[in-house]
Coordinates of C-alpha atoms in Angstrom, one line a residue:
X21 CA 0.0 0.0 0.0
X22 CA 3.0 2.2 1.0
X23 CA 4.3 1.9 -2.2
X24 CA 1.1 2.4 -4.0
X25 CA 0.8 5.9 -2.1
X26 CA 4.2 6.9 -3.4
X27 CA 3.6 6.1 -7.1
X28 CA 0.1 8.4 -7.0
X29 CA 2.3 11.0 -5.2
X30 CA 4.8 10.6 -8.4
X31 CA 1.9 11.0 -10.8
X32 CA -0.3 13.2 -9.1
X33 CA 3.5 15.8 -9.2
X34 CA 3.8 14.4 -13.2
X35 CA 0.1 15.6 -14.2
X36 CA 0.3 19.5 -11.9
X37 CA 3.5 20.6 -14.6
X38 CA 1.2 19.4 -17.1
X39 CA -1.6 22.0 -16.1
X40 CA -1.1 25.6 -17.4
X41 CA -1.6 28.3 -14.9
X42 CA -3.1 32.0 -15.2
X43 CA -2.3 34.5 -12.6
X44 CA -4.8 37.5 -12.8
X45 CA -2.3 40.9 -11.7
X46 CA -3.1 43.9 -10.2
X47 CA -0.5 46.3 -12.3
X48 CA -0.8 49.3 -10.9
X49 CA -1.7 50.9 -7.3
X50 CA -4.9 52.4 -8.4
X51 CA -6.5 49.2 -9.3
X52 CA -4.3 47.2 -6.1
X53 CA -6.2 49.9 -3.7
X54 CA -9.6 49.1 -5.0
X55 CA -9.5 45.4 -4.5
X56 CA -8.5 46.3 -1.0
X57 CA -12.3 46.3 -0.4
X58 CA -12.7 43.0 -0.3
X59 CA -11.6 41.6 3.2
X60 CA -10.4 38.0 1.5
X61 CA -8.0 40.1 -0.5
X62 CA -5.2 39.9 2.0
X63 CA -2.6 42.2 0.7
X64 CA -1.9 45.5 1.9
X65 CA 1.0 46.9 0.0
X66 CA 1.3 46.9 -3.4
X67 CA 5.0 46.2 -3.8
X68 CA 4.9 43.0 -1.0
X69 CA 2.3 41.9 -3.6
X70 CA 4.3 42.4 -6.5
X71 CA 7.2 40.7 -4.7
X72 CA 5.4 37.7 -3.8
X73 CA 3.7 37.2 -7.7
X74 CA 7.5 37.6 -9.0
X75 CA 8.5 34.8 -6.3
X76 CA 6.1 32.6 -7.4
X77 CA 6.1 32.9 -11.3
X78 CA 9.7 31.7 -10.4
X79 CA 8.5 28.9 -8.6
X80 CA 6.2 27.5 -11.1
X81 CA 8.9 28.2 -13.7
X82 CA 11.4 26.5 -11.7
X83 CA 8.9 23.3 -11.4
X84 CA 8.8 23.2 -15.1
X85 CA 4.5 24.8 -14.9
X86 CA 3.6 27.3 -17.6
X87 CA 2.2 30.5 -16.5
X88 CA 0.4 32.9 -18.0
X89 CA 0.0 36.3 -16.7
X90 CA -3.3 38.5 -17.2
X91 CA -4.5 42.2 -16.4
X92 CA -7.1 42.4 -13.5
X93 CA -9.5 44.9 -13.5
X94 CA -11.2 45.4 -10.6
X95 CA -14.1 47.2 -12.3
X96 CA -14.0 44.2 -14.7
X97 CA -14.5 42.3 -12.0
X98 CA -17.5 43.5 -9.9
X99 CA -19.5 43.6 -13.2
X100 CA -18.7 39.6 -13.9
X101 CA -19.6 39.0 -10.3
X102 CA -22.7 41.1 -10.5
X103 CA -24.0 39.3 -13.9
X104 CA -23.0 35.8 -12.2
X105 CA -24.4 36.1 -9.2
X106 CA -21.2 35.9 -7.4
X107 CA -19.7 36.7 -4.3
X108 CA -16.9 39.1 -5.0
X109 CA -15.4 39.0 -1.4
X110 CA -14.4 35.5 -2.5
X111 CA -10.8 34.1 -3.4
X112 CA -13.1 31.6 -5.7
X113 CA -14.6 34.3 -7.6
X114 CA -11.6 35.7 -8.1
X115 CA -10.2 32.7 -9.5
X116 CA -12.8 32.3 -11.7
X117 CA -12.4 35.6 -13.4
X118 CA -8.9 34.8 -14.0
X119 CA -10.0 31.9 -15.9
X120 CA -12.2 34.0 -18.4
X121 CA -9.1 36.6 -18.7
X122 CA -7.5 33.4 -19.4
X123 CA -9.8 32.3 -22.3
X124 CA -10.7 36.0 -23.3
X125 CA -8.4 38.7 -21.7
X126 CA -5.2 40.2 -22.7
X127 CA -2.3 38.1 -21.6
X128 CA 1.9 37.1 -21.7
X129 CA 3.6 34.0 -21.2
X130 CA 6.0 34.3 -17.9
X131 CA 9.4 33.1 -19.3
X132 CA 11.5 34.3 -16.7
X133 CA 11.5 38.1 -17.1
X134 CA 11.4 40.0 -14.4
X135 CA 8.0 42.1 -13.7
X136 CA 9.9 45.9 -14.2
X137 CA 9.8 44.0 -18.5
X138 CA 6.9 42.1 -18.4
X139 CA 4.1 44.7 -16.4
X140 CA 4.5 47.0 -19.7
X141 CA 4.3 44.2 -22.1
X142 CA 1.2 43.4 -20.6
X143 CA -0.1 46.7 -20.7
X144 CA -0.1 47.2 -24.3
X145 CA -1.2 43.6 -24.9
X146 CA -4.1 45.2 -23.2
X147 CA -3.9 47.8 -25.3
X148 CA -3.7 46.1 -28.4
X149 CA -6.8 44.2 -27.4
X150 CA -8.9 47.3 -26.8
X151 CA -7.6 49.4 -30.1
X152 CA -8.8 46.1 -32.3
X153 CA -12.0 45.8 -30.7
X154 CA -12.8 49.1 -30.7
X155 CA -11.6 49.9 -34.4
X156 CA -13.1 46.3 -35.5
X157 CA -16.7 47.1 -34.0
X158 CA -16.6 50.7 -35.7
X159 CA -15.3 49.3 -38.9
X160 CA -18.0 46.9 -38.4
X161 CA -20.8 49.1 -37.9
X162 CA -20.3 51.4 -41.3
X163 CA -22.6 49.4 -43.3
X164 CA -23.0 49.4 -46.8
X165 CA -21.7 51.9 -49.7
X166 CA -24.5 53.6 -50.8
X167 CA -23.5 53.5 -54.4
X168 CA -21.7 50.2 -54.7
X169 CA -23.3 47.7 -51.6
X170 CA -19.6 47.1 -50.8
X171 CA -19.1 46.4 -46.8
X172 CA -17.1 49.6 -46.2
X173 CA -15.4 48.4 -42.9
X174 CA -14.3 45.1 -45.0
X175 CA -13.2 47.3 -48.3
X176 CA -11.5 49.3 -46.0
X177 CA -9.6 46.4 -44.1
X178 CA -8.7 45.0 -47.4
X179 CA -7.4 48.2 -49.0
X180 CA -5.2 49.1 -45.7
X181 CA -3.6 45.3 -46.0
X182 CA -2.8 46.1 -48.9
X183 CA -0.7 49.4 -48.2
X184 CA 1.0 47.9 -45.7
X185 CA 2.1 45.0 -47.8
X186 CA 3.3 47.3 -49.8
X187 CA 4.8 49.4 -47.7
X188 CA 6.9 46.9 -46.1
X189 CA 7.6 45.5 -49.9
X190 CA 9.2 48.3 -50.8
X191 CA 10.8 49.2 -47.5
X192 CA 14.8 49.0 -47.1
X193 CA 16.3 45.8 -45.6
X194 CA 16.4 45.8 -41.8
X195 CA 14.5 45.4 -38.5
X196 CA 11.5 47.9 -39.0
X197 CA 8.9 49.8 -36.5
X198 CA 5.5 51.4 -37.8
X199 CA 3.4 53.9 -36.1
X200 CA 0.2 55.0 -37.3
X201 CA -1.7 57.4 -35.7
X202 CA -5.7 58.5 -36.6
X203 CA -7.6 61.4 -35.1
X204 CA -11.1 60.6 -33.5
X205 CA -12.9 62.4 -31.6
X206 CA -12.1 65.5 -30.4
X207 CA -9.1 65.1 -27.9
X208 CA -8.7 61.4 -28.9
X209 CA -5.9 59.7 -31.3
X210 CA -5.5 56.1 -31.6
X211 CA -1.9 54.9 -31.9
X212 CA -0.7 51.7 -33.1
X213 CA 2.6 50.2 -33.4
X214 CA 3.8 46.7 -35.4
X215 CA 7.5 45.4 -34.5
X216 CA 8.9 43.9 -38.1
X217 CA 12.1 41.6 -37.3
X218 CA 14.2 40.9 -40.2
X219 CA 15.3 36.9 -40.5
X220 CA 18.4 36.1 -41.4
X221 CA 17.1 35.1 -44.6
X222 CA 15.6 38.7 -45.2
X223 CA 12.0 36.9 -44.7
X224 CA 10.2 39.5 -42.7
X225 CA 8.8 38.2 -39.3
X226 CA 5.5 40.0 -37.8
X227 CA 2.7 39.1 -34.8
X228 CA -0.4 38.7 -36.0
X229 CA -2.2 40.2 -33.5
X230 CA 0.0 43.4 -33.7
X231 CA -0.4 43.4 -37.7
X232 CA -4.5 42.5 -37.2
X233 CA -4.8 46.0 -34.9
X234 CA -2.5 48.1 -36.7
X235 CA -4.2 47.5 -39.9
X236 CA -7.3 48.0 -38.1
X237 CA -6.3 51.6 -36.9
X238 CA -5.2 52.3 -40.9
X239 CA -8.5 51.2 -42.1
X240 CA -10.2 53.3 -39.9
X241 CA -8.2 56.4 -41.1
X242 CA -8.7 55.7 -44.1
X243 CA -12.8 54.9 -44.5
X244 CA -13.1 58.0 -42.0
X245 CA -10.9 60.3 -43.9
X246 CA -9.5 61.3 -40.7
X247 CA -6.1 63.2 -40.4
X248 CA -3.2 60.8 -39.9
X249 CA -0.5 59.4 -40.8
X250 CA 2.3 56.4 -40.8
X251 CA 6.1 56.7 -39.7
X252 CA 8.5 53.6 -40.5
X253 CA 11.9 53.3 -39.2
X254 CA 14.2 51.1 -40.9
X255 CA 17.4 49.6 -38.5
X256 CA 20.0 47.7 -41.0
X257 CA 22.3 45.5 -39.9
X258 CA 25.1 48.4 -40.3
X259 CA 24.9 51.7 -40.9
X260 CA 22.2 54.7 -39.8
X261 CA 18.6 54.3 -38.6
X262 CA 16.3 55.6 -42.3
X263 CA 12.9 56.9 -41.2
X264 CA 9.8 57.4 -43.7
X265 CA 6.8 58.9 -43.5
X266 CA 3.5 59.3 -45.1
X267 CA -0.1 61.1 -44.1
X268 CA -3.5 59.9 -44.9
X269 CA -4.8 61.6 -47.7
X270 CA -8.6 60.0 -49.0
X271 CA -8.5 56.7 -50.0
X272 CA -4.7 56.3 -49.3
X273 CA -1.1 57.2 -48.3
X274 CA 0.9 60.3 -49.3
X275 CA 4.5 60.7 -48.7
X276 CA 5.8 63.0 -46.8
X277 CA 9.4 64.5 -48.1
X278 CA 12.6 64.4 -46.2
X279 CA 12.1 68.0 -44.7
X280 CA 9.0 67.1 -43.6
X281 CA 10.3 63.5 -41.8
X282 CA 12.3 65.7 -39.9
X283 CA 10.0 68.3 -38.7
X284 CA 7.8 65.5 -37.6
X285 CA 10.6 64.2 -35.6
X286 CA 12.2 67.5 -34.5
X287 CA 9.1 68.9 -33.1
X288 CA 7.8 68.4 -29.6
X289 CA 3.9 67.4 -30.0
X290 CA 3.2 69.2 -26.7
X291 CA 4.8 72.8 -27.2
X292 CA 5.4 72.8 -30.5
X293 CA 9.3 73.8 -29.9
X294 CA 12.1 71.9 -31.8
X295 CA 14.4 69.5 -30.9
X296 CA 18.0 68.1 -31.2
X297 CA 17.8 65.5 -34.5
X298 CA 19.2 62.1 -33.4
X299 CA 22.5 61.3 -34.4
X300 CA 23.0 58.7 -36.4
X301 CA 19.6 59.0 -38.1
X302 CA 18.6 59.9 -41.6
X303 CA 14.9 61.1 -42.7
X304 CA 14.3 60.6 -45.8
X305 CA 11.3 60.3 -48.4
X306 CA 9.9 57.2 -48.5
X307 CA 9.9 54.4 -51.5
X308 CA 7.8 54.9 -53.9
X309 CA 5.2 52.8 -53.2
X310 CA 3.7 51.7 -56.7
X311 CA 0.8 52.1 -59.4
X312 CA -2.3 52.9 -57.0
X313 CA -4.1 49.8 -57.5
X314 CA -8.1 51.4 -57.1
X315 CA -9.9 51.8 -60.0
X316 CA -10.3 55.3 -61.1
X317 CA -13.6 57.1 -60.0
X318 CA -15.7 55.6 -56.8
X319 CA -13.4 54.8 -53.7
X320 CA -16.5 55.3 -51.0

């Protein structure tokens, strides 16, 4: 029987680094301070708590357990409670909110970063998350053109993949970064960023999900015709950093000219005053990117 005991034991310790793991985190003191509420939430300072979740992401790590990590929001949280019916002064219902962030919410792997690197990754995962919903329900919500009965959100989507393809086609070889910014509403701009690593073999390497929001963004610029506009910075393997620009004009992209790369850059967006130019850093105008491929005339 002994023995018996001890192989379950053996098993039962097999099967647990077997089961992935989601640890819901409070990021920031804001949201740690309103979970104090609850009198099951044990924790009274926020950097103990972040102590302890570092010490035991390296505990699971060290037992060979996969972790994931997930942004709790305590707002978030009282709503699922309230809809289920659920006791939030419960460690249980806690738990299973984490699950759904698990199977819904924004998260990152733990692979043995430290929290200072993987808190902001986090962040903008939640970012990401919310820009693509937000631009893929508006996109969404355009209807059809009046004139043609094309889905204007999906036209849209379509014609921004196709810019970007080409805007990476015709970029330089090297690691490159894109930002594309769109004006909303008033006081609003929604930013988005895609992270294109070079391979060795020049094959360019991209997230999806990153590519899937930042073409989101640029189709919404575009459909809208809302002022904007799309900066690529090119980082070779030798030599300087090249940065390109372009602003959303209509139905498409406009390039901006070297002397207006570097006012872009050279200008603080807060006061307006200039800056010192990077070293090591050309602006330039950016590759011509092609025969537009829209037919001429309608272009919703």
């Amino acid at each position: 029987m002994a023995h018996t005991g001890k192989t379950d034991q053996t098993m039962r310790r097999v099967l647990r680094r077997e089961i992935a793991g989601t640890i819901g985190l409070l990021t920031d003191e804001h949201d740690f301070h309103a979970m104090r509420r609850y009198r099951s939430f044990t924790f009274r300072d926020h950097a103990v708590y972040l102590r302890q979740v570092e010490a035991l992401l390296r505990a699971r790590a060290a037992q060979g357990t996969h972790t994931t990590v997930a942004l709790f929001d305590p707002e978030e949280y009282a709503d699922f409670c309230t809809a289920a019916g659920l006791d939030a002064d419960a460690p249980a219902s806690r738990a299973r909110f984490t699950a759904e962030l698990a199977a819904h919410g924004p998260t990152v792997p733990y692979e043995g970063q430290s929290l200072t690197d993987l808190l902001p990754a986090l962040v903008d995962e939640a970012v990401r998350q919310a820009t693509w919903e937000y631009t893929s329900t508006l996109l969404a919500t355009l209807g059809n053109c009046a004139t043609c009965g094309e889905d204007l959100g999906r036209a849209a989507f379509t014609r921004a993949s196709r810019l970007l393809h080409r805007v990476l086609e015709t970029a330089p070889p090297g690691s490159r970064h894109l930002v594309c910014s769109v004006s909303g509403p008033p006081g609003e701009t929604l930013v988005s960023a895609l992270f294109v690593d070079e391979e060795t073999d020049g094959t360019p390497h991209i997230d999806e999900a990153e590519a899937l929001e930042f073409t989101g963004v640029l189709a919404l610029g575009l459909v809208t015709h809302s002022p904007g506009g799309l900066v690529m910075r090119i980082s070779p393997r030798s030599g300087p950093d090249r940065i390109h620009g372009w602003r959303l004009r209509g139905y498409g992209l406009a390039p901006l000219t070297a002397a207006e790369v570097f006012d872009a850059y050279c200008t603080d967006i807060e006061s307006g005053d200039l800056v010192s130019p990077e070293s090591n850093v050309d602006y330039c105008a950016p590759p011509d990117l092609g025969e537009d491929p829209l037919p001429p005339g309608h272009h919703h």
